[in-house]
mmCIF file of C-alpha atoms in Angstrom:
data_model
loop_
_atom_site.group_PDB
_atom_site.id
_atom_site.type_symbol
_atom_site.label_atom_id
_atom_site.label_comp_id
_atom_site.label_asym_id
_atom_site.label_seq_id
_atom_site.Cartn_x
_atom_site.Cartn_y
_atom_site.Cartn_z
ATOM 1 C CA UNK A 1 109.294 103.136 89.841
ATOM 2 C CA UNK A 2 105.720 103.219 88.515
ATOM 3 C CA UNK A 3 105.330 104.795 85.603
ATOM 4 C CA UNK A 4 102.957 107.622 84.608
ATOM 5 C CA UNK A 5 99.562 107.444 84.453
ATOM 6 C CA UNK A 6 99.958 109.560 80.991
ATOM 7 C CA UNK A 7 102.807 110.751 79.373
ATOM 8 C CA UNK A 8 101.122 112.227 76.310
ATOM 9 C CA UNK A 9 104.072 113.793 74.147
ATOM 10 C CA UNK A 10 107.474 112.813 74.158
ATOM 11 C CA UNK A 11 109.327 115.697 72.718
ATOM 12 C CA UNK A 12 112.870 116.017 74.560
ATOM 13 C CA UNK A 13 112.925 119.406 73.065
ATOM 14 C CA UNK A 14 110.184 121.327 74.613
ATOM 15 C CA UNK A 15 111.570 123.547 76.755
ATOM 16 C CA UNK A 16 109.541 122.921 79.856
ATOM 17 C CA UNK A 17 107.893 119.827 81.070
ATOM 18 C CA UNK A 18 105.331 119.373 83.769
ATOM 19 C CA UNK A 19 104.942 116.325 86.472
ATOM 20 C CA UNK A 20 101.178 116.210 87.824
ATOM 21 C CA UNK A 21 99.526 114.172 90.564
ATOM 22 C CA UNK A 22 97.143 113.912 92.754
ATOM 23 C CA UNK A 23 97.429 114.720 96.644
ATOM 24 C CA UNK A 24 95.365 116.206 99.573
ATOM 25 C CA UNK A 25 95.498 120.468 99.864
ATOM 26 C CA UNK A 26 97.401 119.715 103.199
ATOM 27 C CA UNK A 27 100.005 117.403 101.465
ATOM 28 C CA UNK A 28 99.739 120.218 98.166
ATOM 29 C CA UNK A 29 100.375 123.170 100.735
ATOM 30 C CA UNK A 30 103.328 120.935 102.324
ATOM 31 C CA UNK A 31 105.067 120.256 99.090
ATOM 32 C CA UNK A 32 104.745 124.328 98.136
ATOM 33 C CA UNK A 33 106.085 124.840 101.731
ATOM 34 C CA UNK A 34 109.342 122.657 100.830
ATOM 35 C CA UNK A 35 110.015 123.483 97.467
ATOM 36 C CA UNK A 36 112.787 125.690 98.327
ATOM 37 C CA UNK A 37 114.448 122.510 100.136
ATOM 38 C CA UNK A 38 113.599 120.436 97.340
ATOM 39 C CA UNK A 39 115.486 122.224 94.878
ATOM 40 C CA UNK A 40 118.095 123.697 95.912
ATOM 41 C CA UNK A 41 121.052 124.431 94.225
ATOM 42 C CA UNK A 42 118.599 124.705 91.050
ATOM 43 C CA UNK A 43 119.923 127.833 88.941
ATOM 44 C CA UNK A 44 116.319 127.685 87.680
ATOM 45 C CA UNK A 45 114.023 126.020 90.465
ATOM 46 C CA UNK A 46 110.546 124.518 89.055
ATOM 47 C CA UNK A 47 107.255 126.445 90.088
ATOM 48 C CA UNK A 48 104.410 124.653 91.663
ATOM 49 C CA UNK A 49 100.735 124.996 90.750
ATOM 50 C CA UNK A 50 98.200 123.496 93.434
ATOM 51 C CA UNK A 51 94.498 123.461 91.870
ATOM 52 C CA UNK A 52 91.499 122.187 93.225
ATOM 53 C CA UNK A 53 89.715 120.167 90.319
ATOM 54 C CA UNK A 54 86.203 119.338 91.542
ATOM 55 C CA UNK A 55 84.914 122.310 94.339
ATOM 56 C CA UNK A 56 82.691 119.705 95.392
ATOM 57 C CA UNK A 57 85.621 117.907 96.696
ATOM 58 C CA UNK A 58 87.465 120.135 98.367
ATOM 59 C CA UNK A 59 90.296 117.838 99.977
ATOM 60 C CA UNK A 60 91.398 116.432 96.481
ATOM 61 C CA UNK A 61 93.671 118.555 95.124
ATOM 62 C CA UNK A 62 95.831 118.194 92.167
ATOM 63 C CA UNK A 63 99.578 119.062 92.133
ATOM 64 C CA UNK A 64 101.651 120.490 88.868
ATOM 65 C CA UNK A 65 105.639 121.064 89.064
ATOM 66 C CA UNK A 66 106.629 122.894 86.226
ATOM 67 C CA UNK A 67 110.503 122.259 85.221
ATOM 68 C CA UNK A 68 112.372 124.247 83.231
ATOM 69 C CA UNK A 69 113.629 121.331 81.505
ATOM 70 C CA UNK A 70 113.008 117.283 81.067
ATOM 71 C CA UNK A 71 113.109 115.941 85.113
ATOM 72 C CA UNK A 72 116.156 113.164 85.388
ATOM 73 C CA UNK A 73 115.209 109.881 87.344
ATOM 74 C CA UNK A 74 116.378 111.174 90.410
ATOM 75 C CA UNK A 75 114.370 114.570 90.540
ATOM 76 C CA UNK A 76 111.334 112.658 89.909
ATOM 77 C CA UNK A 77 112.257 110.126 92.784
ATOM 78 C CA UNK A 78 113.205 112.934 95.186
ATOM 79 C CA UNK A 79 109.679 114.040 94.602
ATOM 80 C CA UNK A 80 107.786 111.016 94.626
ATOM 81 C CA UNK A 81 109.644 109.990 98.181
ATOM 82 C CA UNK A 82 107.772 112.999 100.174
ATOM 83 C CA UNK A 83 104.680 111.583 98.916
ATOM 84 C CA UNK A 84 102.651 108.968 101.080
ATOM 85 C CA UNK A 85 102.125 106.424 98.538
ATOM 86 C CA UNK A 86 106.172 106.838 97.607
ATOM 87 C CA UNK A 87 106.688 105.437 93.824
ATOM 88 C CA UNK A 88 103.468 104.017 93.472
ATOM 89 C CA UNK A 89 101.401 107.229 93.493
ATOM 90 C CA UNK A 90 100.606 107.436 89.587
ATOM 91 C CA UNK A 91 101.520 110.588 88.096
ATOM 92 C CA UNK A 92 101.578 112.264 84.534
ATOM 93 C CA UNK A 93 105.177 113.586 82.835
ATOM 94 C CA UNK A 94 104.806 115.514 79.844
ATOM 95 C CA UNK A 95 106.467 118.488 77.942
ATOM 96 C CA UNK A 96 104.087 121.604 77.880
ATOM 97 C CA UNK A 97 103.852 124.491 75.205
ATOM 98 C CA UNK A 98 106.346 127.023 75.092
ATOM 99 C CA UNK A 99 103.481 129.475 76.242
ATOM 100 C CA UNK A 100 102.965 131.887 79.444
ATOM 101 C CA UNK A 101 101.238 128.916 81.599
ATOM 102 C CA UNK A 102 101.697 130.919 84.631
ATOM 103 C CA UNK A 103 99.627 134.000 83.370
ATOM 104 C CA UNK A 104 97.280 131.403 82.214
ATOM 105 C CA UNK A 105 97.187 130.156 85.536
ATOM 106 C CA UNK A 106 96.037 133.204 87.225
ATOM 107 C CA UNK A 107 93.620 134.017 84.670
ATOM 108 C CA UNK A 108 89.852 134.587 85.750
ATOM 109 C CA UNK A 109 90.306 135.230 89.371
ATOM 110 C CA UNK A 110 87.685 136.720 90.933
ATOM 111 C CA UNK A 111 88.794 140.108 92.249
ATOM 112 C CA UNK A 112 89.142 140.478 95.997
ATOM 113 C CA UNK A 113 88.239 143.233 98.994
ATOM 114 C CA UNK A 114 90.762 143.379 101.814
ATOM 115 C CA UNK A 115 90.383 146.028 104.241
ATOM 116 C CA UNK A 116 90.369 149.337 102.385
ATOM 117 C CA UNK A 117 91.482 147.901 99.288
ATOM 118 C CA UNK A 118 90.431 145.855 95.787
ATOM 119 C CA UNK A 119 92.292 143.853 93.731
ATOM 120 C CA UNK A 120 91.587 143.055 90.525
ATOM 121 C CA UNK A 121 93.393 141.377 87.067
ATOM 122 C CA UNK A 122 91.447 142.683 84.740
ATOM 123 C CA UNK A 123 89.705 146.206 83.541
ATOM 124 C CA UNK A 124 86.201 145.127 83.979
ATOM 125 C CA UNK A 125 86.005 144.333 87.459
ATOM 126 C CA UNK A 126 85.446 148.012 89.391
ATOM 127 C CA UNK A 127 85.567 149.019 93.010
ATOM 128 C CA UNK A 128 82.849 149.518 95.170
ATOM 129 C CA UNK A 129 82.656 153.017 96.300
ATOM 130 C CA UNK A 130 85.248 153.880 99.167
ATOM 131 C CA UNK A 131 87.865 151.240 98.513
ATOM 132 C CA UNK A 132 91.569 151.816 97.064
ATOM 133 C CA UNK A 133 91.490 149.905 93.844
ATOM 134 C CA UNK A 134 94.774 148.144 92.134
ATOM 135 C CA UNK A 135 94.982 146.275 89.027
ATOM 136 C CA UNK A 136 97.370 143.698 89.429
ATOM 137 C CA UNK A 137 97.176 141.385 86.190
ATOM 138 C CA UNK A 138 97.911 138.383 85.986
ATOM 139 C CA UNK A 139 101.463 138.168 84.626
ATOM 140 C CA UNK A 140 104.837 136.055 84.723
ATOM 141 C CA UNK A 141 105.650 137.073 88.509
ATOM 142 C CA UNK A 142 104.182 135.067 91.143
ATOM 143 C CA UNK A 143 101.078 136.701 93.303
ATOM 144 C CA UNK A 144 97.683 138.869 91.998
ATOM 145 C CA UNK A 145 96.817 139.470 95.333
ATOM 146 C CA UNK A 146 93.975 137.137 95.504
ATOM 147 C CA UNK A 147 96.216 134.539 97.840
ATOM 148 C CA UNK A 148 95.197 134.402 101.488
ATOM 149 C CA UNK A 149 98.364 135.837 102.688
ATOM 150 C CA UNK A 150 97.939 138.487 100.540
ATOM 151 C CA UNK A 151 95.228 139.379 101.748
ATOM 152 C CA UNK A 152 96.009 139.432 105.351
ATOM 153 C CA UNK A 153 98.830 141.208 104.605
ATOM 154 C CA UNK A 154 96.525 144.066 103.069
ATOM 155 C CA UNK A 155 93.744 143.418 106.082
ATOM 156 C CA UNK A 156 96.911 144.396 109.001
ATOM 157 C CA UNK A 157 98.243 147.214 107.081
ATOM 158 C CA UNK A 158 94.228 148.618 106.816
ATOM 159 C CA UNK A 159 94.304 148.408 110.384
ATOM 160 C CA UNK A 160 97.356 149.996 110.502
ATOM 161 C CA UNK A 161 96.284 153.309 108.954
ATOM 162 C CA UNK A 162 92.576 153.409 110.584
ATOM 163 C CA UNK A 163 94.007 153.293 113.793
ATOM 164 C CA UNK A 164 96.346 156.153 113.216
ATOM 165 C CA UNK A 165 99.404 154.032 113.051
ATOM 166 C CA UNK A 166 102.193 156.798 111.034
ATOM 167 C CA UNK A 167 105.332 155.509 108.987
ATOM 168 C CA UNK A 168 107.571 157.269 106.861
ATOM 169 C CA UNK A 169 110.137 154.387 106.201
ATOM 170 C CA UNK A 170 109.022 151.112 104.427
ATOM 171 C CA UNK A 171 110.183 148.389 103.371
ATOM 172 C CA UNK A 172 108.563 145.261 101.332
ATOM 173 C CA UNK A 173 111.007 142.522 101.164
ATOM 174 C CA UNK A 174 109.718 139.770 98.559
ATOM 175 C CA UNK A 175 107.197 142.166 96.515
ATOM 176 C CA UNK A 176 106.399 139.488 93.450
ATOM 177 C CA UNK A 177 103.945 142.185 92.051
ATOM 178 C CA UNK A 178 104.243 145.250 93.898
ATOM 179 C CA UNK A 179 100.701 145.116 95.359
ATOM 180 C CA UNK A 180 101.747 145.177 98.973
ATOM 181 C CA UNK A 181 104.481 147.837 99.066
ATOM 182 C CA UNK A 182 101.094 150.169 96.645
ATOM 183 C CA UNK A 183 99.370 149.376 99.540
ATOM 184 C CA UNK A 184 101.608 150.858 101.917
ATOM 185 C CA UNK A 185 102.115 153.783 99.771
ATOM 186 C CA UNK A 186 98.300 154.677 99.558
ATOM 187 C CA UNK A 187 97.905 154.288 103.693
ATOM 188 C CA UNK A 188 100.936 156.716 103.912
ATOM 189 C CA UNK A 189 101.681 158.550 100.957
ATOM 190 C CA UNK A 190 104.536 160.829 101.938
ATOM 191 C CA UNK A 191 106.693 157.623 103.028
ATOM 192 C CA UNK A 192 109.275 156.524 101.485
ATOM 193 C CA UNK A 193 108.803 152.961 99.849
ATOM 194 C CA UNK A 194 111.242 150.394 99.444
ATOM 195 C CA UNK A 195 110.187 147.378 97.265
ATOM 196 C CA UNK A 196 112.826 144.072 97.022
ATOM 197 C CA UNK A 197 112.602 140.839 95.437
ATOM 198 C CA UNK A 198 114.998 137.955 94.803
ATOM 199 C CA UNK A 199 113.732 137.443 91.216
ATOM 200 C CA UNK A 200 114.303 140.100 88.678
ATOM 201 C CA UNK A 201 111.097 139.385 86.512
ATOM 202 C CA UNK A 202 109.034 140.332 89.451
ATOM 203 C CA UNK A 203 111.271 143.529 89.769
ATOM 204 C CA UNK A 204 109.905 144.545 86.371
ATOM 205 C CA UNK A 205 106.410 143.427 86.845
ATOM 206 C CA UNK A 206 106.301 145.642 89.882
ATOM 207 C CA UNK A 207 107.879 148.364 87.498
ATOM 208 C CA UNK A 208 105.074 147.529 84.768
ATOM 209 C CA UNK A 209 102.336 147.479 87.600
ATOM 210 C CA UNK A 210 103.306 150.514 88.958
ATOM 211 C CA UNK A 211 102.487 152.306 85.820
ATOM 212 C CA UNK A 212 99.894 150.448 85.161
ATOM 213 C CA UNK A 213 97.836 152.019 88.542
ATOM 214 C CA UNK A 214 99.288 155.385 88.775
ATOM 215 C CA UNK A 215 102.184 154.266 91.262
ATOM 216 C CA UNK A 216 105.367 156.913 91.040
ATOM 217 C CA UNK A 217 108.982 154.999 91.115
ATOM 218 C CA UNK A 218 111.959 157.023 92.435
ATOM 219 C CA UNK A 219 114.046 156.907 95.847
ATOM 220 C CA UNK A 220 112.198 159.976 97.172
ATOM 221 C CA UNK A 221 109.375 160.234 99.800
ATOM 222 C CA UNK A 222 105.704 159.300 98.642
ATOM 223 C CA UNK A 223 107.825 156.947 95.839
ATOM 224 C CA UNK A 224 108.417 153.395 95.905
ATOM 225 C CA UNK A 225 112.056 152.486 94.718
ATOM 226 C CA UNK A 226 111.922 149.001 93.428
ATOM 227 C CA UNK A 227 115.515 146.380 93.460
ATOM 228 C CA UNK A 228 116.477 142.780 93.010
ATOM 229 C CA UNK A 229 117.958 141.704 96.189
ATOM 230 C CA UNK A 230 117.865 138.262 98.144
ATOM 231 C CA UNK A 231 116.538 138.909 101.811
ATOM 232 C CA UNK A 232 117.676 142.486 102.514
ATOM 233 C CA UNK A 233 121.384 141.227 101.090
ATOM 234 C CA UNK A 234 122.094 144.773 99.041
ATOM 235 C CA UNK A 235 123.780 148.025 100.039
ATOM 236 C CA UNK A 236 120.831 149.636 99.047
ATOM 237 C CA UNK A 237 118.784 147.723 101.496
ATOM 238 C CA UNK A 238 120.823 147.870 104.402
ATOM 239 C CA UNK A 239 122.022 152.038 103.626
ATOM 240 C CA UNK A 240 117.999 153.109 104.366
ATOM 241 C CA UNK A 241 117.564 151.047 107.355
ATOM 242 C CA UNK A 242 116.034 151.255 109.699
ATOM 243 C CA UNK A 243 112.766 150.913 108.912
ATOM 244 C CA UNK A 244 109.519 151.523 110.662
ATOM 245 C CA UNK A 245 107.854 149.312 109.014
ATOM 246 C CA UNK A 246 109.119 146.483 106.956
ATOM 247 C CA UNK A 247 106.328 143.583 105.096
ATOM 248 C CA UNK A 248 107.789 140.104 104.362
ATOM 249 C CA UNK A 249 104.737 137.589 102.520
ATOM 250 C CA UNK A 250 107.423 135.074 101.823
ATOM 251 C CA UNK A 251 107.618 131.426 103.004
ATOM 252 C CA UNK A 252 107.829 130.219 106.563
ATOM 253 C CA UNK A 253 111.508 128.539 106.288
ATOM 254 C CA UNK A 254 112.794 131.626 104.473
ATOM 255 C CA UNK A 255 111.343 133.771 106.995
ATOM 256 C CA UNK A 256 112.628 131.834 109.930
ATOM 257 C CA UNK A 257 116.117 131.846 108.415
ATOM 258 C CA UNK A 258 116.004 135.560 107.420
ATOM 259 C CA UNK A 259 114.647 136.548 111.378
ATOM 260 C CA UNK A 260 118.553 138.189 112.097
ATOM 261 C CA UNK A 261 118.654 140.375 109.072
ATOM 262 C CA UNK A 262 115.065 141.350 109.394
ATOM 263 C CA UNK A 263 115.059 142.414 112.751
ATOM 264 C CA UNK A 264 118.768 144.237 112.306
ATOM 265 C CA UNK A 265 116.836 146.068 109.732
ATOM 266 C CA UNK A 266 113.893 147.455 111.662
ATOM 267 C CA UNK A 267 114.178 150.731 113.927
ATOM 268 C CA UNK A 268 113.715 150.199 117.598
ATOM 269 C CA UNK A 269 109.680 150.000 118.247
ATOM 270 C CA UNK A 270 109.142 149.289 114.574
ATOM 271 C CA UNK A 271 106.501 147.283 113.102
ATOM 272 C CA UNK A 272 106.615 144.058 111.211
ATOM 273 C CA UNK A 273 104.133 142.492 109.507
ATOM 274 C CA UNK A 274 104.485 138.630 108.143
ATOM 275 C CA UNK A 275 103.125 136.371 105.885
ATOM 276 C CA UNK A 276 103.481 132.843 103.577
ATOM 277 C CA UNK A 277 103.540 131.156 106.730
ATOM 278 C CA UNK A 278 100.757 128.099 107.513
ATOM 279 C CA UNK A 279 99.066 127.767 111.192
ATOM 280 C CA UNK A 280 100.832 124.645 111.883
ATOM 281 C CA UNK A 281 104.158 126.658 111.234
ATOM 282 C CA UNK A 282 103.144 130.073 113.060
ATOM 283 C CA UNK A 283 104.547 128.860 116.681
ATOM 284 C CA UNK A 284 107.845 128.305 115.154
ATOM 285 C CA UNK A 285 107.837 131.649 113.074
ATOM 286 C CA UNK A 286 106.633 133.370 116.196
ATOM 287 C CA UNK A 287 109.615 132.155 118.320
ATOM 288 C CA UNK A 288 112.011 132.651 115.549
ATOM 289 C CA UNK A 289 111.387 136.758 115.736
ATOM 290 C CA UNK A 290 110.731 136.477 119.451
ATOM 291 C CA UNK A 291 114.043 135.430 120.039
ATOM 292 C CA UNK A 292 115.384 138.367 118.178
ATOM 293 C CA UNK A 293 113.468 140.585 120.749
ATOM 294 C CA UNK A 294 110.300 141.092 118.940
ATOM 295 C CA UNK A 295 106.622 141.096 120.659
ATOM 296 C CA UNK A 296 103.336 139.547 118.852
ATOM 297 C CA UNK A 297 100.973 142.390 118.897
ATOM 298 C CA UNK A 298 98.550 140.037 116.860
ATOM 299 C CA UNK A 299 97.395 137.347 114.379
ATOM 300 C CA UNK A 300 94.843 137.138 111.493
ATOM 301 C CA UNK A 301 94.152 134.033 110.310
ATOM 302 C CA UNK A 302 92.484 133.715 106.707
ATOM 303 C CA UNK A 303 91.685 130.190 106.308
ATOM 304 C CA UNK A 304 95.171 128.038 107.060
ATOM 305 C CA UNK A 305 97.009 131.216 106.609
ATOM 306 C CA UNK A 306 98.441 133.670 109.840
ATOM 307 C CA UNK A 307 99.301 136.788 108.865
ATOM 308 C CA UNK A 308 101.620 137.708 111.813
ATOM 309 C CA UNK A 309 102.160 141.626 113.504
ATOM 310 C CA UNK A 310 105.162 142.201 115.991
ATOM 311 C CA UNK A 311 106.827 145.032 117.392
ATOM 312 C CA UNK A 312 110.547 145.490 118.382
ATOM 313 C CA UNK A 313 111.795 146.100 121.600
ATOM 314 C CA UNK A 314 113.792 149.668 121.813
ATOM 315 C CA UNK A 315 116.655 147.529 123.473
ATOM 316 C CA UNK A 316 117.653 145.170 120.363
ATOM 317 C CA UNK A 317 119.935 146.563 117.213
ATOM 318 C CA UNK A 318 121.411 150.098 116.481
ATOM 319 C CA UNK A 319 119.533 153.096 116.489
ATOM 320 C CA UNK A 320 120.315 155.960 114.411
ATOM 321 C CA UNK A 321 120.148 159.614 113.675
ATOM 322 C CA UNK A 322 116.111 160.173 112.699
ATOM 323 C CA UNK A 323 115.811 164.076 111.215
ATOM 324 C CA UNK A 324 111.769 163.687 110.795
ATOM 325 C CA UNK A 325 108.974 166.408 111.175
ATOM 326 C CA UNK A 326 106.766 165.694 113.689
ATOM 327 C CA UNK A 327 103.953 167.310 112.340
ATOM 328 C CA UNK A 328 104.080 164.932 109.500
ATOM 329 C CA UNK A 329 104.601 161.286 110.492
ATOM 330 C CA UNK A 330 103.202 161.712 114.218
ATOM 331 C CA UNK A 331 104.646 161.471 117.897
ATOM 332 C CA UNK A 332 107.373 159.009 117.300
ATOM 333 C CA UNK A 333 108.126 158.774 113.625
ATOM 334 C CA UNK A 334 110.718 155.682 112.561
ATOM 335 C CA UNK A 335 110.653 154.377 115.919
ATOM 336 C CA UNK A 336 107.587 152.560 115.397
ATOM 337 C CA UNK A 337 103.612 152.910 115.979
ATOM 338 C CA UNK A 338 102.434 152.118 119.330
#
């Protein structure tokens, strides 16, 4: 095995270390895409950090895997054999401060408009006249909102509410900061909320965002209610379904595997809207939830990302007793928006 380009310090002690190399954003985008694969099993799975170094260069792309402890021989060969080059790509090893490096990470991104909404990470950054504004800082829970899927996520559910679409059940499965399930809540604010992620740090960010823009926690309607929960694995979960509308900005094998539970979720003519997935992975996705009886009623792309909308056929999963008003979630509240 070649050895790294740089190892720098060699303290055994530092409580995180971080491998770094250089790939193509297609090859950076594939490793993100597999890092579930890659480590599973982990009870603490490394995070990876794709950067682009030089904007000049915009296909050279540099790679960071941060463990949560000194890599063994065979991590670093499991990691080296998805790369073209194998073991002789050169690549740097080295322990890194015992310091918030994600936070760091997302520092200094430039605020974003998507649909109705901006997003911003700091206090400085205001928004323009018209537009729903959230300050989502960056913090030790993955997303600020400034991601591509993010932002389709918040373009579709704009859409949504300026074309009259009504929901008074929601569900955001994989939250990481909240943003998307604040969203939601803004486009129909007398809807009940339900925010889920697998990791509890970004069940407390979302708790610590939430105060942060003015965003009331509880189990009622016009509340979001915030647990830790893999998929929609939790008796809370499954006790509200079904939903009218559930949001999943997750990854695409996750999302493929989690298609069953989704869908068995989601009230008959209910809306989904998906995201995390890349366009060379969006036929798959698509035929994943079309095989669970759901239709494609469209597709955003922003840049390599879809950002996926079905609907469910009435005929696929359980229905249940709905007691809603009509007069105030519309025609056909719970059973969807068409």
């Amino acid at each position: 095995m070649k050895k790294p380009a740089s190892t720098g310090t060699t303290d055994p002690a530092s409580p995180a270390w971080q491998m770094s190399f250089p790939c193509t954003r297609a090859l950076c985008e594939q490793l993100q895409d597999e890092a579930d694969m890659l480590f599973a099993g982990w009870p603490s799975p490394p995070a990876l950090v794709a950067s682009e170094p030089d904007e000049t260069r915009p296909d050279d792309w540099l790679l960071d895997i941060i463990f949560p402890h000194k890599p063994d021989d065979a991590t670093i060969a499991a990691v080296l054999a998805r790369l073209p080059d194998g073991t002789a790509t050169p690549y740097k090893l080295e322990p890194v401060p015992d310091a918030d490096w994600l936070t760091q990470s997302q520092a200094g991104l430039e605020p974003i408009t998507a649909g109705r909404f901006h997003v911003r990470n700091d206090g400085e950054d205001a928004a323009p006249p018209g537009f729903t504004d959230f300050l989502i800082p960056a913090s030790r829970a993955f997303g600020t909102g400034q991601h591509e899927t993010t932002r389709g996520c918040l373009d579709v559910l704009s859409r949504l509410g300026e074309t009259g679409h009504r929901f008074g059940n929601i569900a955001d499965i994989g939250t990481g900061t909240g943003l998307l399930a604040f969203a939601a809540l803004s486009l129909w604010p007398r809807a009940h909320v339900l925010a889920s992620d697998i990791d509890p740090v970004a069940v407390a960010v979302s708790a610590e965002n939430a105060a942060l823009n003015g965003v009331p926690l509880g189990g009622g309607a016009g509340e979001v209610q915030l647990v830790a929960a893999p998929g929609v694995d939790h008796d809370l979960i499954v006790g509200l379904a079904p939903y009218d509308l559930i949001v999943a900005n997750i990854l695409a094998g996750p999302l493929i595997e989690l298609a069953p539970s989704l869908v068995a979720q989601l009230a008959g003519g209910g809306t989904l809207v998906i995201a995390g997935l890349l366009k060379t992975q969006a036929d798959r996705v698509t035929a994943a939830y079309r095989a669970q009886g759901m239709l494609l009623m469209e597709r955003a792309d922003h840049g390599d990302w879809p950002t996926l909308r079905l609907r469910k056929r009435h005929r696929f999963g359980w229905r249940r007793p709905h007691h809603w008003r009509r007069e105030d979630f519309g025609d056909a509240p719970g059973y969807g928006s068409w």
